[in-house]
């Protein structure tokens, strides 16, 4: 059972929502899209526990977009193919955004799971960044069952809509995204990983302890999975955390102990001076140095477990 509480976040300016596109536009115009047992299924404010800061590694590949822009790889980049897709999950049509390197492949692949406000432009951009690095990448819209992200006017409506979806559907639809990637001729079906952010980071933890099809997982500041499920983990996990994110950080010591006690392959990296949602370059909490370091760590993890 999921935790019923959704924490809120405010990591995007109000004017980010002006001129938001319709569902039809989402499906027909890829260029427009360029412009957490116990998981708190959201991004949110800090509680009272603390997490000791650690030194962030040097940022060697800082995502180049400035805060507020949200795009660092264009949909028209000649190195990739990118655009909206639809696929099925137990008879339900899901919306997503798929990017891949030019050429037949097959390529390793990554599922991208968004934050608690739906499939906003930042997440398709992440798929394009991954495509430039040699991965097919799919961002699934977990609001698909209620019309899709573009059906809602802003973050409050999106969070309310997420609450209306039976929470087991999030995991089912994310796993359907993995299956969709595996069905593509340009994907190495035995080389599929997942990464997710806040709400999506919690989903990726749940996938990691339940989906044997995954080869690697990178949850960014995601709520810990039920600790009694850790023995089921067969996926190497890179956990990305922020030293100022005390709510999520409070669960890290017990999770890390469970992983160590069960001999699970994992690495946790905590970034000093960074807060929850620091990777999102459209938000107020964007931390370029931490984001660059985390991106380098992520690429290194996927290189090791998906490419090698």
mmCIF file of N, CA and C in Angstrom, residues 178 189-194 207-208 210-217 234-236:
data_model
loop_
_atom_site.group_PDB
_atom_site.id
_atom_site.type_symbol
_atom_site.label_atom_id
_atom_site.label_comp_id
_atom_site.label_asym_id
_atom_site.label_seq_id
_atom_site.Cartn_x
_atom_site.Cartn_y
_atom_site.Cartn_z
ATOM 1 N N UNK A 178 8.361 0.001 -19.623
ATOM 2 C CA UNK A 178 9.512 -0.891 -19.811
ATOM 3 C C UNK A 178 9.200 -1.915 -20.894
ATOM 4 N N UNK A 189 16.527 -5.518 -25.553
ATOM 5 C CA UNK A 189 15.488 -5.747 -24.561
ATOM 6 C C UNK A 189 16.031 -6.183 -23.204
ATOM 7 N N UNK A 190 17.254 -6.701 -23.165
ATOM 8 C CA UNK A 190 17.835 -7.102 -21.881
ATOM 9 C C UNK A 190 18.717 -6.009 -21.288
ATOM 10 N N UNK A 191 18.645 -4.796 -21.830
ATOM 11 C CA UNK A 191 19.455 -3.674 -21.344
ATOM 12 C C UNK A 191 18.566 -2.447 -21.126
ATOM 13 N N UNK A 192 17.586 -2.597 -20.242
ATOM 14 C CA UNK A 192 16.656 -1.505 -19.963
ATOM 15 C C UNK A 192 16.785 -1.082 -18.505
ATOM 16 N N UNK A 193 16.956 0.203 -18.272
ATOM 17 C CA UNK A 193 17.028 0.767 -16.930
ATOM 18 C C UNK A 193 15.913 1.766 -16.704
ATOM 19 N N UNK A 194 15.912 2.370 -15.512
ATOM 20 C CA UNK A 194 14.901 3.371 -15.182
ATOM 21 C C UNK A 194 15.503 4.444 -14.302
ATOM 22 N N UNK A 207 9.808 -0.122 -8.597
ATOM 23 C CA UNK A 207 10.131 -0.956 -9.747
ATOM 24 C C UNK A 207 11.364 -1.804 -9.472
ATOM 25 N N UNK A 208 12.350 -1.202 -8.836
ATOM 26 C CA UNK A 208 13.616 -1.900 -8.595
ATOM 27 C C UNK A 208 13.440 -3.121 -7.708
ATOM 28 N N UNK A 210 10.703 -4.915 -7.603
ATOM 29 C CA UNK A 210 9.620 -5.778 -8.080
ATOM 30 C C UNK A 210 9.696 -6.172 -9.543
ATOM 31 N N UNK A 211 10.486 -5.486 -10.349
ATOM 32 C CA UNK A 211 10.519 -5.776 -11.782
ATOM 33 C C UNK A 211 11.865 -6.371 -12.170
ATOM 34 N N UNK A 212 11.931 -7.674 -12.402
ATOM 35 C CA UNK A 212 13.210 -8.313 -12.735
ATOM 36 C C UNK A 212 13.718 -7.981 -14.125
ATOM 37 N N UNK A 213 12.920 -7.275 -14.931
ATOM 38 C CA UNK A 213 13.354 -6.911 -16.274
ATOM 39 C C UNK A 213 14.351 -5.755 -16.272
ATOM 40 N N UNK A 214 14.407 -4.990 -15.200
ATOM 41 C CA UNK A 214 15.330 -3.861 -15.140
ATOM 42 C C UNK A 214 16.758 -4.328 -14.950
ATOM 43 N N UNK A 215 17.675 -3.592 -15.573
ATOM 44 C CA UNK A 215 19.104 -3.869 -15.411
ATOM 45 C C UNK A 215 19.818 -2.818 -14.578
ATOM 46 N N UNK A 216 19.238 -1.654 -14.392
ATOM 47 C CA UNK A 216 19.838 -0.584 -13.601
ATOM 48 C C UNK A 216 18.743 0.399 -13.219
ATOM 49 N N UNK A 217 18.932 1.059 -12.066
ATOM 50 C CA UNK A 217 17.950 2.034 -11.604
ATOM 51 C C UNK A 217 18.657 3.228 -10.989
ATOM 52 N N UNK A 234 17.089 -6.980 -7.295
ATOM 53 C CA UNK A 234 18.099 -7.603 -8.143
ATOM 54 C C UNK A 234 18.738 -6.589 -9.089
ATOM 55 N N UNK A 235 18.467 -5.323 -8.865
ATOM 56 C CA UNK A 235 18.890 -4.261 -9.766
ATOM 57 C C UNK A 235 19.956 -3.401 -9.098
ATOM 58 N N UNK A 236 21.075 -3.131 -9.746
ATOM 59 C CA UNK A 236 22.033 -2.168 -9.195
ATOM 60 C C UNK A 236 21.395 -0.778 -9.144
#
